[in-house]
Tab-separated table of C-alpha atoms in Angstrom:
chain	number	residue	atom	x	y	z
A	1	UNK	CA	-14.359	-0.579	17.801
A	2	UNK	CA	-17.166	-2.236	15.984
A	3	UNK	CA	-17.537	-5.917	14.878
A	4	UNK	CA	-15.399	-6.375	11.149
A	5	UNK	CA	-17.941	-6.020	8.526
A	6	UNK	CA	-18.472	-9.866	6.502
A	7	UNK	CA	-16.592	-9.160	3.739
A	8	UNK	CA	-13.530	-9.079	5.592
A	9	UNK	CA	-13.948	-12.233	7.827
A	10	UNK	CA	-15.986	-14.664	5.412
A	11	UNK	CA	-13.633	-17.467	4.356
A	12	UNK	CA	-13.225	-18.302	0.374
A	13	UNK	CA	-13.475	-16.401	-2.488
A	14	UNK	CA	-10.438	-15.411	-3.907
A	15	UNK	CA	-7.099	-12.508	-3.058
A	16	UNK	CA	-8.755	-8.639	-4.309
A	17	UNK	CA	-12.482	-9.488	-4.136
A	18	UNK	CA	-12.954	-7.262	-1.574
A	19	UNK	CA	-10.651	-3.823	-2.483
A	20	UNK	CA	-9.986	-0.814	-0.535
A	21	UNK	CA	-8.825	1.572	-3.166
A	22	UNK	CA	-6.993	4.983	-1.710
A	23	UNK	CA	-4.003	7.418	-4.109
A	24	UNK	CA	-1.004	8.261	-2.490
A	25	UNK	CA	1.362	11.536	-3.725
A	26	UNK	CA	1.920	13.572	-5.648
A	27	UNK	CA	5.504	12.102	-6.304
A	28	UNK	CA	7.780	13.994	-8.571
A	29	UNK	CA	9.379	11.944	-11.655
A	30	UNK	CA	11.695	13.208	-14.026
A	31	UNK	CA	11.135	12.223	-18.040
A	32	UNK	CA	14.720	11.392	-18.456
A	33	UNK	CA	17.886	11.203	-16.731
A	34	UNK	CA	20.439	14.085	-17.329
A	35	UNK	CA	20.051	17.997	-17.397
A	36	UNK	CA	17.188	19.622	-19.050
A	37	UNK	CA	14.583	17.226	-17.922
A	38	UNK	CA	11.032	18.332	-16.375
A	39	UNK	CA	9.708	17.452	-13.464
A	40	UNK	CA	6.108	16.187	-13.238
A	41	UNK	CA	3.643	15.077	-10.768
A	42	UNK	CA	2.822	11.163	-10.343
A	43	UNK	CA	0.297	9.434	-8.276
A	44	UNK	CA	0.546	5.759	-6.230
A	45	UNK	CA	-2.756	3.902	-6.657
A	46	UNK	CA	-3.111	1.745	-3.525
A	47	UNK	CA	-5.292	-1.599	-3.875
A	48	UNK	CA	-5.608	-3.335	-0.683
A	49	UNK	CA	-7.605	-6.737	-0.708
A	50	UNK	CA	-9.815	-6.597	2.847
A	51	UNK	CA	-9.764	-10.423	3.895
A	52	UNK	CA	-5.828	-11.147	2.823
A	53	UNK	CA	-4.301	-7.431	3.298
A	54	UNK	CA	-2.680	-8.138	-0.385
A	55	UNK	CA	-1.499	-4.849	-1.371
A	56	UNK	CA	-1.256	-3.800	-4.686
A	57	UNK	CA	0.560	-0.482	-6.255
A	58	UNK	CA	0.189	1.205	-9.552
A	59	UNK	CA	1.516	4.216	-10.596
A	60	UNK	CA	-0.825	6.571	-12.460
A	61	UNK	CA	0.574	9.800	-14.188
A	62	UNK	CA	-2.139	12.044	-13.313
A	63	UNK	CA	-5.472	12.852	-11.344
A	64	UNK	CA	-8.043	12.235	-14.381
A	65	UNK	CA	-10.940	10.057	-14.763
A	66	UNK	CA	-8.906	8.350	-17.954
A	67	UNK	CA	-6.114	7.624	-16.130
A	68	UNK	CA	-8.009	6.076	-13.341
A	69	UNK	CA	-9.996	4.094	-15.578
A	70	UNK	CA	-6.895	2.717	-17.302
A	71	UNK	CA	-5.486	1.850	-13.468
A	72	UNK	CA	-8.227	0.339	-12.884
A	73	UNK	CA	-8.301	-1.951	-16.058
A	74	UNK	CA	-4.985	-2.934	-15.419
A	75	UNK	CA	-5.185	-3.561	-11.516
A	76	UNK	CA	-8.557	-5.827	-12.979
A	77	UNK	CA	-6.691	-7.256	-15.377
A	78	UNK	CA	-3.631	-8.576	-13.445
A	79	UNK	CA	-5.548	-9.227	-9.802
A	80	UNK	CA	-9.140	-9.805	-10.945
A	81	UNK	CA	-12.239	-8.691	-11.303
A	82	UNK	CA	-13.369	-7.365	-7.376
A	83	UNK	CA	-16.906	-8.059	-6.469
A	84	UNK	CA	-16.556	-4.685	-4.475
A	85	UNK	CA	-14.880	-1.747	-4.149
A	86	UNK	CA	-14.492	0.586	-1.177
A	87	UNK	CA	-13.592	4.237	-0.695
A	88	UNK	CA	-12.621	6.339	2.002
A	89	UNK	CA	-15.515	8.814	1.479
A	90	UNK	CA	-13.046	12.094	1.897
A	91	UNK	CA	-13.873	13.755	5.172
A	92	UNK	CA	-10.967	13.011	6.868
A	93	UNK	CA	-8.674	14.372	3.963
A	94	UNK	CA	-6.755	17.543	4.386
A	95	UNK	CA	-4.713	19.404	2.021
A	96	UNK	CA	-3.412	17.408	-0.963
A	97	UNK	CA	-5.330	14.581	0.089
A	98	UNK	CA	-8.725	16.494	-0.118
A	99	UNK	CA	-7.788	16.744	-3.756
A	100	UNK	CA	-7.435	13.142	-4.219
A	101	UNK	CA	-10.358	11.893	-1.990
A	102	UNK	CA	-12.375	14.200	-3.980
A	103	UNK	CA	-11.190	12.880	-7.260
A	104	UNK	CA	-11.486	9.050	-6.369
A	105	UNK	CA	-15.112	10.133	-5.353
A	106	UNK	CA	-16.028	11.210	-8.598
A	107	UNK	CA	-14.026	8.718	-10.775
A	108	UNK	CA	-16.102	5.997	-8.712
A	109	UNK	CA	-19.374	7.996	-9.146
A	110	UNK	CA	-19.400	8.312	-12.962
A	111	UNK	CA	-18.848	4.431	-12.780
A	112	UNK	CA	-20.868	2.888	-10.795
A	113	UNK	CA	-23.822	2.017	-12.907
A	114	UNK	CA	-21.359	0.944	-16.174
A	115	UNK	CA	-19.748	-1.554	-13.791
A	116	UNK	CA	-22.260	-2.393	-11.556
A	117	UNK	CA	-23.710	-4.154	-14.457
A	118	UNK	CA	-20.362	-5.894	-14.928
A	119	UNK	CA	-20.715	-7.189	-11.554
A	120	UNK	CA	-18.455	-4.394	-9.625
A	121	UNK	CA	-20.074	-2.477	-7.261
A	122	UNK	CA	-18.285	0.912	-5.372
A	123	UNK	CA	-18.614	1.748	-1.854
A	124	UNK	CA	-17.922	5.074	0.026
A	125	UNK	CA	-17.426	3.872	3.749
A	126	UNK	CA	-18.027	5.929	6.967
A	127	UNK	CA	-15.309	8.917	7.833
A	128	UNK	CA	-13.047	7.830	10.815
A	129	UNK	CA	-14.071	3.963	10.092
A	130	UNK	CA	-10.726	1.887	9.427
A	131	UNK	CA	-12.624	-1.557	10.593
A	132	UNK	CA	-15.091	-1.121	7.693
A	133	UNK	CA	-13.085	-1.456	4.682
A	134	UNK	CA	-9.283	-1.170	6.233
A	135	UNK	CA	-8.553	1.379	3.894
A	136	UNK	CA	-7.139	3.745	6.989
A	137	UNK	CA	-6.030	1.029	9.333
A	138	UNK	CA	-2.595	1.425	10.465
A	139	UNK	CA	-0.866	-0.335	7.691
A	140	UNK	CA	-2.095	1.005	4.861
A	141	UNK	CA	-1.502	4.791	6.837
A	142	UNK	CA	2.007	3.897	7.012
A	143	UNK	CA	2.237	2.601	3.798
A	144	UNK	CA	1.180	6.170	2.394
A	145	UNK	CA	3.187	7.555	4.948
A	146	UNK	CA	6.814	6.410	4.135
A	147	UNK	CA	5.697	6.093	0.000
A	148	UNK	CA	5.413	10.202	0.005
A	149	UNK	CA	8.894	10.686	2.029
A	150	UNK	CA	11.150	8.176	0.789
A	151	UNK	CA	10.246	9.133	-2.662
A	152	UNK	CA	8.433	12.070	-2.743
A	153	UNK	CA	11.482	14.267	-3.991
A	154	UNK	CA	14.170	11.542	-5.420
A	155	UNK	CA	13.360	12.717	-8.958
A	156	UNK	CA	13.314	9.523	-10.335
A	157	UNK	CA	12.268	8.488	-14.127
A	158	UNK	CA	9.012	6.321	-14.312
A	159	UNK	CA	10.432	3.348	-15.351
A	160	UNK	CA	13.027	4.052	-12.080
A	161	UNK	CA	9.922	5.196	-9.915
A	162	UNK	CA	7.765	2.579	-10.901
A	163	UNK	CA	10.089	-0.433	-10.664
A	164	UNK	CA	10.690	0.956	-6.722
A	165	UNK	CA	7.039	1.045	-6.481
A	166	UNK	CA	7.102	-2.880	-7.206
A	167	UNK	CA	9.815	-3.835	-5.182
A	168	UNK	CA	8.044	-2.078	-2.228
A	169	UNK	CA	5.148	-3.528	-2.970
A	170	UNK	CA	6.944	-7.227	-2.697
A	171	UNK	CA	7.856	-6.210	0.211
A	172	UNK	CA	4.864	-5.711	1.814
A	173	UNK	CA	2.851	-8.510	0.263
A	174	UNK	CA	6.222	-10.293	2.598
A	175	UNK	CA	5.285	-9.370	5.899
A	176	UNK	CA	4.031	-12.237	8.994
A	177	UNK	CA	-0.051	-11.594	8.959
A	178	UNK	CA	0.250	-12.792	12.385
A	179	UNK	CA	3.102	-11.823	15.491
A	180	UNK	CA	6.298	-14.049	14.779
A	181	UNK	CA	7.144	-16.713	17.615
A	182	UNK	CA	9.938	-17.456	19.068
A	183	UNK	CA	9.419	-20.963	18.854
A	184	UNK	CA	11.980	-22.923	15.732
A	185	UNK	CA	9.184	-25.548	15.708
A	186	UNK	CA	6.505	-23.515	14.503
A	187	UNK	CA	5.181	-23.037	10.945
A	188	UNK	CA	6.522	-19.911	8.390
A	189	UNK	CA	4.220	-17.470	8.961
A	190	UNK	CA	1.404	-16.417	6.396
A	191	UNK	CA	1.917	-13.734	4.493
A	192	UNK	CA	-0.358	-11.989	1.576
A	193	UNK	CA	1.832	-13.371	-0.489
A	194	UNK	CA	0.907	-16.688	0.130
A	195	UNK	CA	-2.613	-16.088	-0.947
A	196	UNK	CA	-1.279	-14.347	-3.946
A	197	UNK	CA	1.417	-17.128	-5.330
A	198	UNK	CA	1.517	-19.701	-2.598
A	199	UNK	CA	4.557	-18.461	-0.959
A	200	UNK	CA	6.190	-15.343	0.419
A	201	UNK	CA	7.760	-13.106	-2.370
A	202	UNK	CA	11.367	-12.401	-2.117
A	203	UNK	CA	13.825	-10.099	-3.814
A	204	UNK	CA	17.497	-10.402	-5.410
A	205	UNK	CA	20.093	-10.169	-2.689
A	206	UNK	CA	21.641	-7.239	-2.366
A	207	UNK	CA	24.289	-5.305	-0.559
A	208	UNK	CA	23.471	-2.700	2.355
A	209	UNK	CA	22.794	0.569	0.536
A	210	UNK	CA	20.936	2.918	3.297
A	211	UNK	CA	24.240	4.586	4.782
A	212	UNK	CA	25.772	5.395	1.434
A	213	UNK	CA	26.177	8.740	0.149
A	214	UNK	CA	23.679	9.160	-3.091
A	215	UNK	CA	26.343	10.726	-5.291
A	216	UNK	CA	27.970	7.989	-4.958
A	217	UNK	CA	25.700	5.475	-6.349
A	218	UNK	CA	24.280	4.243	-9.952
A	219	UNK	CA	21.028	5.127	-10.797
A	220	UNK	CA	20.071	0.995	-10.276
A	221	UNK	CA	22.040	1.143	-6.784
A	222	UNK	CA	19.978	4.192	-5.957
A	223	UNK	CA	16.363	2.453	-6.825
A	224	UNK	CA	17.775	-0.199	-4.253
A	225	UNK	CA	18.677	2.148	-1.580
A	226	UNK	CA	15.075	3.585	-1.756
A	227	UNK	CA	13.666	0.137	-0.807
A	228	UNK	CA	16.192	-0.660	1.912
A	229	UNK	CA	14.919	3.053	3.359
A	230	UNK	CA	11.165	2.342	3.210
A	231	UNK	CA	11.264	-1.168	4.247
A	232	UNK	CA	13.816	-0.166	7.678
A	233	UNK	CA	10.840	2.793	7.995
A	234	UNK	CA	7.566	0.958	7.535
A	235	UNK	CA	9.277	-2.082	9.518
A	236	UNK	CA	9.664	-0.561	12.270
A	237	UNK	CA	6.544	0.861	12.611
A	238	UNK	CA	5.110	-2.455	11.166
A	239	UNK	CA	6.907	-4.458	13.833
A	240	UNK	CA	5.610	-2.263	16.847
A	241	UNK	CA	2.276	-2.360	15.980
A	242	UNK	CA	2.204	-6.208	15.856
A	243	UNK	CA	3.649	-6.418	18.929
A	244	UNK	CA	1.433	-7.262	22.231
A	245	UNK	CA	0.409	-4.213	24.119
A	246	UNK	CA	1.946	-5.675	26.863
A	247	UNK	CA	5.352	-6.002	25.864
A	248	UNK	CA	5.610	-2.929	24.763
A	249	UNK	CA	4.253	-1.000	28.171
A	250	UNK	CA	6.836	-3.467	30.431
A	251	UNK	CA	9.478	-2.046	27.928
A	252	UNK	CA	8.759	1.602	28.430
A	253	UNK	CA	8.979	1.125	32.245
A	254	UNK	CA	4.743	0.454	32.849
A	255	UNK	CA	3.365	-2.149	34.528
A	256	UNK	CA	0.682	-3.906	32.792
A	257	UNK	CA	-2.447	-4.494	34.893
A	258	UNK	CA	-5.519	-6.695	33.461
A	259	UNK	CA	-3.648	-8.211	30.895
């Protein structure tokens, strides 16, 4: 793999300077609880800041440049204004995802000149290039991965849908930047959230929900249970990934050599 670009290794600045922006869904919501509702189609807008790994989620109700523009105004208005914005540039989208790549592409095009004069400039990085911007690196991947399955058909409302969408987004603005150690005397580990509010962000305690039956739950009880099922999902696969190749080859039985 290539060196990092700058942007993602120069110290200073400030959290969401540097953005990778990618859409996650569609997501089916519900307008109200009860029989009789309809079912609609929701997006996740994904903002990932390059140096810190800050994540930040934002539900958006449709695939149109209006709504985009109004994510965007809002993700601005509560993170910052970015100095620059990068894109996968849609090659290595299939399906659904085509879709979206396609309509992030043009949303950014019709734009760039109105806010490169505000000082926000869009990118469209290489195909298969997760060092450039981080947009397709492993976390972010997974991120999209468990969003779509753990809520992809729960039906919730948006208010439901988009308070999950926060709590999972704590969550991950939680998680050690760095491998834990073993070691009691060592620091707490830095998080994004640190960057963000100077310490980790925590939720309300809360009883163990994931082996519950749904029916049996209240419609708050069930927006809990959806976060205990993404974060045991994207932890594990979190966890793994952070730790050292060699570990993990002496645990599946293969000796290490060279390490």
């Amino acid at each position: 793999m290539g060196n990092l670009p700058q942007h993602r290794v120069t110290p200073g600045g400030f959290p969401f300077e540097n953005v990778a922006l990618d859409y996650a869904g569609p997501i089916q919501a519900v307008t109200r609880q009860g029989r009789g509702c309809k079912v609609t189609k929701v997006y996740i807008g994904i903002f990932v800041c390059c140096a810190t790994k800050a994540i930040h989620l934002k539900l958006v109700g449709d695939l149109t440049s209006n709504t985009f523009i109004l994510a965007l105004r809002r993700f601005i208005s509560r993170r910052g204004k970015p100095t620059n914005i990068y894109s996968d540039n849609g090659t290595s989208f299939v399906g659904a995802y085509n879709e979206i790549s396609k309509f992030i592409k043009a949303s950014c095009d019709g734009l760039t000149d109105t806010m490169a004069s505000d000082g926000v400039f869009f990118h469209f990085i290489p195909a298969y290039s997760p060092h450039f911007a981080g947009v397709a690196e492993a976390g972010v991947k997974s991120t999209k991965y468990h969003l779509v399955r753990v809520l992809g058909q729960c039906n919730l409302t948006y208010e439901e849908l988009n308070t999950t969408l926060v709590q999972i987004e704590a969550l991950l603005n939680s998680s050690p930047l760095t491998p834990l150690s073993s070691s009691p005397e060592d620091l707490t580990p830095l998080t994004p959230g640190h960057f963000l509010i100077g310490r980790p962000l925590v939720s309300l305690p809360s009883p163990e929900l994931r082996d519950r039956s749904t029916n049996t739950l209240t419609r708050f009880h069930r927006i809990e249970q959806l976060r205990q099922h993404f974060w045991s999902r994207w932890s594990k696969e979190y966890i793994f990934e952070q730790t050292p190749h060699t570990f993990r080859l002496e645990r599946n039985g293969v000796q290490a050599r060279g390490h």
